[in-house]
PDB file of C-alpha atoms in Angstrom:
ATOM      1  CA  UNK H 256      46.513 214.289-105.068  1.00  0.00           C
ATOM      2  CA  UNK H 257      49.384 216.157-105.582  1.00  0.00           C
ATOM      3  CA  UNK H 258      50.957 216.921-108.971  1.00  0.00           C
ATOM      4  CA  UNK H 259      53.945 218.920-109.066  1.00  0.00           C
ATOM      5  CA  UNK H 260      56.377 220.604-107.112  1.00  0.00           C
ATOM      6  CA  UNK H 261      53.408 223.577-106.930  1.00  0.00           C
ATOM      7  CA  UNK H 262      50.905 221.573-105.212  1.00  0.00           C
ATOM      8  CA  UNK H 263      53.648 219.717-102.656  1.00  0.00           C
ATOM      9  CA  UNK H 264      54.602 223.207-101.615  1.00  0.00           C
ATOM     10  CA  UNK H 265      51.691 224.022-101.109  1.00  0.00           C
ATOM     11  CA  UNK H 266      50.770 220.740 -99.346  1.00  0.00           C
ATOM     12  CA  UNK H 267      53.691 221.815 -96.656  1.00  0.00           C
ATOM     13  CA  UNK H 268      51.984 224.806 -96.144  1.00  0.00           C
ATOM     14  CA  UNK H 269      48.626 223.424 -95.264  1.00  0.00           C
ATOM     15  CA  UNK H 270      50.160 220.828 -92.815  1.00  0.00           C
ATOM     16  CA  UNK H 271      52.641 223.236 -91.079  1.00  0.00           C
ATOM     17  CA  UNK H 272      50.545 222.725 -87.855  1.00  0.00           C
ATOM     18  CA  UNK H 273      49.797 219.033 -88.318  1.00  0.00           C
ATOM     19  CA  UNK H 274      53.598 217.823 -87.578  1.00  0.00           C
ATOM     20  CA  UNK H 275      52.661 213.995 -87.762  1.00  0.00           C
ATOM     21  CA  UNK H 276      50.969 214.271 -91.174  1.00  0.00           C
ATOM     22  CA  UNK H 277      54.062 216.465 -92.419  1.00  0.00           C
ATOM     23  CA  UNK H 278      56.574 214.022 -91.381  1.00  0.00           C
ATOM     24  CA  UNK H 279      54.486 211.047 -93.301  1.00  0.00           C
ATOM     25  CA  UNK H 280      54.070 213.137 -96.259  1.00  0.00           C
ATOM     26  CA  UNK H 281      57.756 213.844 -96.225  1.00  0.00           C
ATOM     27  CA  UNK H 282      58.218 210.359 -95.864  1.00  0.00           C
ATOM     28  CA  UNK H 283      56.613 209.457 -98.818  1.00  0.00           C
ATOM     29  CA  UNK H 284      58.369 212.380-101.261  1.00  0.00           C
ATOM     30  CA  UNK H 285      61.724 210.568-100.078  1.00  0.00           C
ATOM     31  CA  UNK H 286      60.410 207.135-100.924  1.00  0.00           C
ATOM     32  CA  UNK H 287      58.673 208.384-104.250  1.00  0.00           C
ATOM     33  CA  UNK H 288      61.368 210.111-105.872  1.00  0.00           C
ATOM     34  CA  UNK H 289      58.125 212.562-106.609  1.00  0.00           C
ATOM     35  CA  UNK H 290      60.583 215.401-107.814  1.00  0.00           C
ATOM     36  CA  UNK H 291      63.125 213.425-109.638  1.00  0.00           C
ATOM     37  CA  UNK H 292      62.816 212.405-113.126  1.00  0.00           C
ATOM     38  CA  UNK H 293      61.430 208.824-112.197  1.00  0.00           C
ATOM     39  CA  UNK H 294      59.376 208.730-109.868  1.00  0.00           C
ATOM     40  CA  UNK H 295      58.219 205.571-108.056  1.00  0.00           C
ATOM     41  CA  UNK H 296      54.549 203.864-106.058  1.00  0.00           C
ATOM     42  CA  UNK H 297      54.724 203.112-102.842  1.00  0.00           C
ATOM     43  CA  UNK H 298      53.030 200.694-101.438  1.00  0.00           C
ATOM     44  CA  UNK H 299      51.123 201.433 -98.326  1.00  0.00           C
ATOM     45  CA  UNK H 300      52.624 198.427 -95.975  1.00  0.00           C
ATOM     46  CA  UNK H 301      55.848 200.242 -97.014  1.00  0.00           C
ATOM     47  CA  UNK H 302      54.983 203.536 -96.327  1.00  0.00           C
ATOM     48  CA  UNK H 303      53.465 203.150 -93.019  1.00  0.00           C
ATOM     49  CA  UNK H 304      56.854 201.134 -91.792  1.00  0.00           C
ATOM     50  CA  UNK H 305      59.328 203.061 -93.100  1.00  0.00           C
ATOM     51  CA  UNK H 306      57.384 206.003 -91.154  1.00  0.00           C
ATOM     52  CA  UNK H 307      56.456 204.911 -88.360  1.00  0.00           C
ATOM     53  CA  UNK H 308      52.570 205.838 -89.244  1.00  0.00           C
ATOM     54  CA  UNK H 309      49.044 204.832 -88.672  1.00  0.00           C
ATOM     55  CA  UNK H 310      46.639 203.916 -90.799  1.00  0.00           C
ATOM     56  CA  UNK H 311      44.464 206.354 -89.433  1.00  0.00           C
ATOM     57  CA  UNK H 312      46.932 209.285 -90.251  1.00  0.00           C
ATOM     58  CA  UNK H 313      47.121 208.167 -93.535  1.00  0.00           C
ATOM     59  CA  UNK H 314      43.917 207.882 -94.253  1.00  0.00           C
ATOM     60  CA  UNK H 315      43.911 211.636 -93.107  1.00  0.00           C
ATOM     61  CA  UNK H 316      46.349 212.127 -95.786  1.00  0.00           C
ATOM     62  CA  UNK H 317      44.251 210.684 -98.489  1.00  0.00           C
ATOM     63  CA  UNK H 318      41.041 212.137 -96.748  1.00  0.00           C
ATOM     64  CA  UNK H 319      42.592 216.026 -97.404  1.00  0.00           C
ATOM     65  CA  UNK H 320      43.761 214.569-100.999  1.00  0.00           C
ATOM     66  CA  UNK H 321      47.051 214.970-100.378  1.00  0.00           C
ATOM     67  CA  UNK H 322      48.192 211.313-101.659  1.00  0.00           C
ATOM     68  CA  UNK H 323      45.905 209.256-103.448  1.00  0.00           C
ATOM     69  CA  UNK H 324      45.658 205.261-103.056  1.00  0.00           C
ATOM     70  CA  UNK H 325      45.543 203.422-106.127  1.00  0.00           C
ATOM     71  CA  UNK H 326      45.396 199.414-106.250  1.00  0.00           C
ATOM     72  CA  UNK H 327      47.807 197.713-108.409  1.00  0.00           C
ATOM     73  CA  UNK H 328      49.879 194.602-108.331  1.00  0.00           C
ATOM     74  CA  UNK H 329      53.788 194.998-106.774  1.00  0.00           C
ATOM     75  CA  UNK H 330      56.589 194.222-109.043  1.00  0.00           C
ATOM     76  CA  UNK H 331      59.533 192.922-107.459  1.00  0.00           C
ATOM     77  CA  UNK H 332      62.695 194.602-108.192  1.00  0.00           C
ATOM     78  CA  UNK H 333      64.599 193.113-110.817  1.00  0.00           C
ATOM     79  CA  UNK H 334      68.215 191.498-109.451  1.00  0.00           C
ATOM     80  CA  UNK H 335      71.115 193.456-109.580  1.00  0.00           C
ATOM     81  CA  UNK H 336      69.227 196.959-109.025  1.00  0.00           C
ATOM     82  CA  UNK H 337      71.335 197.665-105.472  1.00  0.00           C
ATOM     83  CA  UNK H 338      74.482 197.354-107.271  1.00  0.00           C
ATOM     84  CA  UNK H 339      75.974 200.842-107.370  1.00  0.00           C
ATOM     85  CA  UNK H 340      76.810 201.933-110.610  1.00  0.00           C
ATOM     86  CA  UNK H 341      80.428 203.725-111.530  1.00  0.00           C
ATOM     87  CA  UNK H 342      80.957 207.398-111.371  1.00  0.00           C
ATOM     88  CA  UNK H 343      82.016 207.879-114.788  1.00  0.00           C
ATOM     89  CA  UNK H 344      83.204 211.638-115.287  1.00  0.00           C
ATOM     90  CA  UNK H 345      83.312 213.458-118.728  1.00  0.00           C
ATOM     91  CA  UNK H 346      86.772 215.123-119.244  1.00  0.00           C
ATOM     92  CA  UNK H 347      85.560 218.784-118.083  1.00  0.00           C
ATOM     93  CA  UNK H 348      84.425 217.205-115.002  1.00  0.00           C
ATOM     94  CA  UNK H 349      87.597 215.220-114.701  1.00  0.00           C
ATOM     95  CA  UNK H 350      89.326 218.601-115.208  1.00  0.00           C
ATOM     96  CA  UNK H 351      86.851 220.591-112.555  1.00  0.00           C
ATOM     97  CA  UNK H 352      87.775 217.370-110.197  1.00  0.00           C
ATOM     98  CA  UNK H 353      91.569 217.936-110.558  1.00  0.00           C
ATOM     99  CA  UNK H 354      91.218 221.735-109.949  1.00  0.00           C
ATOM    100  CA  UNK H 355      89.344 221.170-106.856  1.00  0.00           C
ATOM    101  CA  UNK H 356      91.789 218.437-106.111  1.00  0.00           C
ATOM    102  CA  UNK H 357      94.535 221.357-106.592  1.00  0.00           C
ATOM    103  CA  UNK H 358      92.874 223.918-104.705  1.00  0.00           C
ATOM    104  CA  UNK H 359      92.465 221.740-101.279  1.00  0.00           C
ATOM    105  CA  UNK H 360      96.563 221.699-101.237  1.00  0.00           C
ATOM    106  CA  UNK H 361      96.459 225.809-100.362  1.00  0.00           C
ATOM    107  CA  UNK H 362      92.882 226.033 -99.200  1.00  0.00           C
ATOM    108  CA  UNK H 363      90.766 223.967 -96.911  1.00  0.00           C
ATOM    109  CA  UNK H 364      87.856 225.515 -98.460  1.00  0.00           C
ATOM    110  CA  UNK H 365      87.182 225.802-102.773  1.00  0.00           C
ATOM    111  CA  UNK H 366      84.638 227.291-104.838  1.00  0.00           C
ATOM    112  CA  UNK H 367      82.949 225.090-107.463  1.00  0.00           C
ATOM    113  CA  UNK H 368      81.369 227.525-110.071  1.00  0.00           C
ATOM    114  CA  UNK H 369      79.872 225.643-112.675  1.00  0.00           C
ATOM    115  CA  UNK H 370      76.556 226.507-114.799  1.00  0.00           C
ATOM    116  CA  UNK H 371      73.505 224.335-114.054  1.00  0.00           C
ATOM    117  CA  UNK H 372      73.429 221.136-115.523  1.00  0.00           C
ATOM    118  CA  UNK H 373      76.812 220.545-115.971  1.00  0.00           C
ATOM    119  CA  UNK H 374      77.152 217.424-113.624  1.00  0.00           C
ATOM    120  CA  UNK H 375      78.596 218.779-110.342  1.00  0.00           C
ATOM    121  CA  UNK H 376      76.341 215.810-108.691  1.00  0.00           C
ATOM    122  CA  UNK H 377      78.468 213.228-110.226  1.00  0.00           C
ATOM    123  CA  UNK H 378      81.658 215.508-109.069  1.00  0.00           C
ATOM    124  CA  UNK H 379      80.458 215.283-105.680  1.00  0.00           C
ATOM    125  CA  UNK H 380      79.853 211.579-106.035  1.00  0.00           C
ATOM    126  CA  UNK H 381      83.052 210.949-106.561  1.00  0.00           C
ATOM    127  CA  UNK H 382      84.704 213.322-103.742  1.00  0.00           C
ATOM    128  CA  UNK H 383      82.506 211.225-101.704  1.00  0.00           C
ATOM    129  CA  UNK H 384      83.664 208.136-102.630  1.00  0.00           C
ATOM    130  CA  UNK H 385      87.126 209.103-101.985  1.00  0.00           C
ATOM    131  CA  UNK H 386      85.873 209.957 -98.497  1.00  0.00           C
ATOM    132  CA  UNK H 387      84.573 207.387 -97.592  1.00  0.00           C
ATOM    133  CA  UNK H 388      87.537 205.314 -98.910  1.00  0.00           C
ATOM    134  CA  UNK H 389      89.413 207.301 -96.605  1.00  0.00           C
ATOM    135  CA  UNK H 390      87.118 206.326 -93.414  1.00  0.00           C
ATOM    136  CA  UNK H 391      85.710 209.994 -93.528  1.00  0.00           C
ATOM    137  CA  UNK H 392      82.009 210.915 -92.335  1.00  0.00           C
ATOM    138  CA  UNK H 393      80.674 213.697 -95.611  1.00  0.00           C
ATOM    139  CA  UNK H 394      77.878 216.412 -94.940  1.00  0.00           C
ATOM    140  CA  UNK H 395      76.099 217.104 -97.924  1.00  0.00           C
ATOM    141  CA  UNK H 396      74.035 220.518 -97.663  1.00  0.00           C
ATOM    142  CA  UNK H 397      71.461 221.471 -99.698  1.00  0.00           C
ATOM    143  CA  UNK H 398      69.017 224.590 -99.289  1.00  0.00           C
ATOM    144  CA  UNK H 399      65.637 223.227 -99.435  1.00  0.00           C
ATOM    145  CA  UNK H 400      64.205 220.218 -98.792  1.00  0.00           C
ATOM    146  CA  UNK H 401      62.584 219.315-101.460  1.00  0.00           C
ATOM    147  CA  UNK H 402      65.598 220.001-103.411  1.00  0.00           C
ATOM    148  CA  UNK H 403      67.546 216.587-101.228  1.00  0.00           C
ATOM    149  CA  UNK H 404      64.357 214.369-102.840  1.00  0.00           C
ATOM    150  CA  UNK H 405      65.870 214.913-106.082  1.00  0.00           C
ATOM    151  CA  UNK H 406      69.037 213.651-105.470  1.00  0.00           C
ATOM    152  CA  UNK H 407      69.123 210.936-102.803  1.00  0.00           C
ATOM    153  CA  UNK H 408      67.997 208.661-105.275  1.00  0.00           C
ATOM    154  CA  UNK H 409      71.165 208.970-107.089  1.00  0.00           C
ATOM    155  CA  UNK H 410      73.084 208.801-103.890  1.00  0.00           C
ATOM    156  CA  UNK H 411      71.115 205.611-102.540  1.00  0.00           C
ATOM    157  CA  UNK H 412      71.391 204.050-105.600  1.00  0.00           C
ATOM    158  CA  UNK H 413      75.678 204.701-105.717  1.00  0.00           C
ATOM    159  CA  UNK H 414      76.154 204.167-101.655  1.00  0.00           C
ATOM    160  CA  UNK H 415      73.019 202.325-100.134  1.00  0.00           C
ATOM    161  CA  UNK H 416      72.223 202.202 -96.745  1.00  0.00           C
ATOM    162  CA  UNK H 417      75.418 204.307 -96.063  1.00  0.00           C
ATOM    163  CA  UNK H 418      73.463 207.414 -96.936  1.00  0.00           C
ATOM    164  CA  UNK H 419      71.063 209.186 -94.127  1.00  0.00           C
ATOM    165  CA  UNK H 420      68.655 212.094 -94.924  1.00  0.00           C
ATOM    166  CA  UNK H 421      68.021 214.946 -92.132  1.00  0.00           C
ATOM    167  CA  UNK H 422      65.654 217.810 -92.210  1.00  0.00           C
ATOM    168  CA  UNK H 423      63.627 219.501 -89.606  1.00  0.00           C
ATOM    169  CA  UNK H 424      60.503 217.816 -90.926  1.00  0.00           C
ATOM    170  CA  UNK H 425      61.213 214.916 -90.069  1.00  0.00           C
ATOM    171  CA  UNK H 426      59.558 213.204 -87.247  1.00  0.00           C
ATOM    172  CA  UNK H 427      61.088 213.835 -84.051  1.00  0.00           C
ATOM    173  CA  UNK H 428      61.390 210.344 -83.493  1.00  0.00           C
ATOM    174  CA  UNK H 429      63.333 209.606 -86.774  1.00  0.00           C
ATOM    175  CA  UNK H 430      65.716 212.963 -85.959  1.00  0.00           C
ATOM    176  CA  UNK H 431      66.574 211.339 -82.588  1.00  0.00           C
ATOM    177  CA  UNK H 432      67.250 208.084 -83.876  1.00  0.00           C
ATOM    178  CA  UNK H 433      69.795 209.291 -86.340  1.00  0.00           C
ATOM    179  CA  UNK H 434      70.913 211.405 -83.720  1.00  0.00           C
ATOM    180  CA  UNK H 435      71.867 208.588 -81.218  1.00  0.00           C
ATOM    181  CA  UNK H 436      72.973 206.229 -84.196  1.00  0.00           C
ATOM    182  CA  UNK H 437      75.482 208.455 -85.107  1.00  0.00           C
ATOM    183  CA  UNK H 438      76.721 209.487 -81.720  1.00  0.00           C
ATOM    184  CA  UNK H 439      76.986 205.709 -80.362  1.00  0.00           C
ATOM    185  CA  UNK H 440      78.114 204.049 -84.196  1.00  0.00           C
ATOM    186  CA  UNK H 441      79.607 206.907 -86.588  1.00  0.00           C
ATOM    187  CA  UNK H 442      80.187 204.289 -89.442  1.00  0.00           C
ATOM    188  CA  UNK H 443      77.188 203.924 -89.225  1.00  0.00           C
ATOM    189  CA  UNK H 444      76.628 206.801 -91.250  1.00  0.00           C
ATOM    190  CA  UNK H 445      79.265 207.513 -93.345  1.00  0.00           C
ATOM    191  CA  UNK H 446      76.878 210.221 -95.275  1.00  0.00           C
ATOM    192  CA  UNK H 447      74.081 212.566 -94.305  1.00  0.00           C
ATOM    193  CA  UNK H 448      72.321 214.669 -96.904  1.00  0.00           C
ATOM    194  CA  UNK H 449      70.316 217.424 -95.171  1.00  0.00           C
ATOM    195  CA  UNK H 450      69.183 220.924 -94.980  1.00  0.00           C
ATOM    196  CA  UNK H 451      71.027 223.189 -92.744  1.00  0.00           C
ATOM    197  CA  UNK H 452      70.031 221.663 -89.509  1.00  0.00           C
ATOM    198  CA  UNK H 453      71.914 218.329 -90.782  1.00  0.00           C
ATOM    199  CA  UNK H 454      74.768 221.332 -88.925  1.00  0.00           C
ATOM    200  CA  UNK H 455      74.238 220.102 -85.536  1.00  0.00           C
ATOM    201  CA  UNK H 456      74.321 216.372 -85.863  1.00  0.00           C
ATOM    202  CA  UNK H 457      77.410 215.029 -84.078  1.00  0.00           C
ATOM    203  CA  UNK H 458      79.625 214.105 -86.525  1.00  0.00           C
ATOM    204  CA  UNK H 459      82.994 212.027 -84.988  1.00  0.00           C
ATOM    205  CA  UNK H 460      85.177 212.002 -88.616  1.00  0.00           C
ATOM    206  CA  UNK H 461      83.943 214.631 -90.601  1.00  0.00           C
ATOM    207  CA  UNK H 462      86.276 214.650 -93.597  1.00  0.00           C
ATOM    208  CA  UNK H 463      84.118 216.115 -96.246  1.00  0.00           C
ATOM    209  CA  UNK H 464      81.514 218.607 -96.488  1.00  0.00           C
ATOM    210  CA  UNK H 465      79.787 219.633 -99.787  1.00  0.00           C
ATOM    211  CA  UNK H 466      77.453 222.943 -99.244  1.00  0.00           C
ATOM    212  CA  UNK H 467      75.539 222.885-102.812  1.00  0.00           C
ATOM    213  CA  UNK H 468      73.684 226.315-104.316  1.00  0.00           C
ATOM    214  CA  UNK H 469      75.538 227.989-101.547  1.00  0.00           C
ATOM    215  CA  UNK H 470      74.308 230.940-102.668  1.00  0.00           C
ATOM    216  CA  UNK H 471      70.947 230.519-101.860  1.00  0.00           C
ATOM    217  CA  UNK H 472      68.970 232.319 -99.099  1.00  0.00           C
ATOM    218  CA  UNK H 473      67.471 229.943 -97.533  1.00  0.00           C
ATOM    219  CA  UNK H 474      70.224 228.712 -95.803  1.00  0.00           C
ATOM    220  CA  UNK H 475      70.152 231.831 -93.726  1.00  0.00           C
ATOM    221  CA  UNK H 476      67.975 231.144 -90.494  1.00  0.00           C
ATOM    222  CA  UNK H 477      66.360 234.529 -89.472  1.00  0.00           C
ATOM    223  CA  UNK H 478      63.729 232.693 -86.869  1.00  0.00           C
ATOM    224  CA  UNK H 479      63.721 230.991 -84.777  1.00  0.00           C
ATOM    225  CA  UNK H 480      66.996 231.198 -82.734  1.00  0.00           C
ATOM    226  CA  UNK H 481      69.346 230.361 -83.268  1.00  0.00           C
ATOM    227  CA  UNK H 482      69.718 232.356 -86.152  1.00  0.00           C
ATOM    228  CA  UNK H 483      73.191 232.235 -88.296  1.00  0.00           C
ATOM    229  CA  UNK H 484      73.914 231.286 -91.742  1.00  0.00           C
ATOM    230  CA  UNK H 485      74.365 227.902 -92.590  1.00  0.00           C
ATOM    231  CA  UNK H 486      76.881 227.981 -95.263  1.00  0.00           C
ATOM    232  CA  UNK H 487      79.207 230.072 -93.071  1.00  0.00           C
ATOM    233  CA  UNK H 488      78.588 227.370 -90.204  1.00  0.00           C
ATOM    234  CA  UNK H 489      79.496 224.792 -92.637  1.00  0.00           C
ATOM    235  CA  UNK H 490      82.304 225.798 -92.951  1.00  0.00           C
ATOM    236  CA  UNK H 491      83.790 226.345 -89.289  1.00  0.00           C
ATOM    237  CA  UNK H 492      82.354 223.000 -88.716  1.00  0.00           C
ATOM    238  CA  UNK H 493      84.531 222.011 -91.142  1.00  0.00           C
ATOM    239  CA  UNK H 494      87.488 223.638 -89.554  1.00  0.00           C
ATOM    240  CA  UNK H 495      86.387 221.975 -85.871  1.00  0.00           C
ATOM    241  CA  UNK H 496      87.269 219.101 -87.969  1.00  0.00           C
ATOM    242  CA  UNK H 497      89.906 219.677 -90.476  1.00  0.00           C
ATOM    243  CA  UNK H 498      87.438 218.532 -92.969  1.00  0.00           C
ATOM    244  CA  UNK H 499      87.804 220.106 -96.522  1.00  0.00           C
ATOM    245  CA  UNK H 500      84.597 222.288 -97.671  1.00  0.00           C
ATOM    246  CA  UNK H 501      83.431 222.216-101.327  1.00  0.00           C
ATOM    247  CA  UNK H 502      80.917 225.070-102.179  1.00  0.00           C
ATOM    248  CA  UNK H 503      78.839 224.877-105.700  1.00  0.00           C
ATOM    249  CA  UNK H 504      76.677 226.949-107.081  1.00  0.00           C
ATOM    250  CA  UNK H 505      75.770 228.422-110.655  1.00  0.00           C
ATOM    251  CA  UNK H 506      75.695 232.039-109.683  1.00  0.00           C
ATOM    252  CA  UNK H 507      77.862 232.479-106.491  1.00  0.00           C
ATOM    253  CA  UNK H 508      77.305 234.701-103.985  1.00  0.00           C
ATOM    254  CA  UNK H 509      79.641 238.021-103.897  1.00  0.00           C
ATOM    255  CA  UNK H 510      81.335 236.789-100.611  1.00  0.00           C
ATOM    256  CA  UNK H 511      82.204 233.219-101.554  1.00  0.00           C
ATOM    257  CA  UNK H 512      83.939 235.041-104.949  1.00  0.00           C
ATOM    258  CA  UNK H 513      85.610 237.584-102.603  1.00  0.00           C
ATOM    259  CA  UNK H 514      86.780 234.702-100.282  1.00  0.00           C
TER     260      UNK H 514
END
């Protein structure tokens, strides 16, 4: 069974080819929280609804000891867990939040340079709350996908149900049903937290869109076509829309400082 963010790497690698397995496996790092700080069981009823699975292809999982199964009783959760809980800011991020604020008046797009660990999540949490307050849609990039497992928990636990996830390992049929949910309902997702495909979803009120560690590679597609860079993308999207772009990162690229 896996133990780290080592061995799930390297458990994507082994099931590039198998594209079922991969999307079960990367159903069960979103439901685990495996990478955050607390991560959580999941039981096997739940696992095989919420992804659509077979028993058989889990097994197959557990088989290539992947995931493990281990018996032991469910806990219900305790009442009151749903309730989101307040984006309380500490007075540089109120400051950082008030610059940004400032810098949307003469730019539709701002630079957030702040050193890791210094809360930008909770920054964006609270952009997105004013978005959605506003009616708006928010696209919330991040550069790998294992990096969006350690911070939908925090979003799901602040917006709920509001928030969708979108990656290219999903299964097919979960990408199409998000696809047509969002094209036939749009508040039905107010937020979608992705990797750079999340790009091409078809997004009806995009007001917001956060591209975090915009510096990193990854979000440069060299193949398959189409190939383009995602953070630039992000940000004509944005125009399309005249949505306001936030890019963070701890060591900015060159040509995000230059812009």
């Amino acid at each position: 069974a896996m133990r780290g963010e080592k061995d799930l790497h390297a458990a994507f690698d082994a099931l590039a080819r198998a594209e079922k397995q991969l999307g079960l496996l990367m159903r069960f790092v979103e439901l685990s929280r495996c990478l955050g700080d607390d991560p959580l069981p999941v039981a096997k009823r739940e696992l095989l609804k919420r992804s659509g699975a077979s028993p058989a292809l889990l097994r197959e999982l557990v088989r290539k000891e992947v995931l493990q199964v281990v018996e032991r009783p469910l806990v219900p959760d305790a009442p009151g867990d749903e309730r989101p809980a307040p984006i309380a800011l500490t007075p540089p991020q109120e400051e950082a939040l008030n610059a940004v604020r400032n810098d949307w008046k003469e730019h539709a797009t701002v630079l957030l340079h702040g050193v890791t660990a210094s809360g930008k999540t909770e920054l964006y949490m609270r952009l997105m709350l004013e978005a959605l307050e506003r009616g708006e849609q928010v696209l919330y990039l991040l550069p790998e996908i294992a990096l969006t497992t350690q911070v939908i928990a925090r979003l799901k636990r602040q917006f709920g149900d509001r928030v969708a996830v979108y990656h290219s390992r999903l299964a097919p049929r979960e990408r199409t049903t998000l696809w047509l949910r969002m094209l036939n309902d749009p508040g039905s997702t107010p937020i979608v937290v992705g990797a750079r495909s999340a790009l091409f979803l078809p997004f009806r009120n995009l007001g917001l869109v956060i591209v975090d560690e915009e510096h990193d590679p990854s979000y440069k597609q060299h193949d398959p076509a189409p190939r383009y860079q995602a953070r630039d993308m992000a940000i004509v999207l944005a125009g399309l829309h005249d949505a306001r772009t936030l890019l963070g990162s701890a060591t900015p690229s060159l040509e995000s400082l230059f812009n």
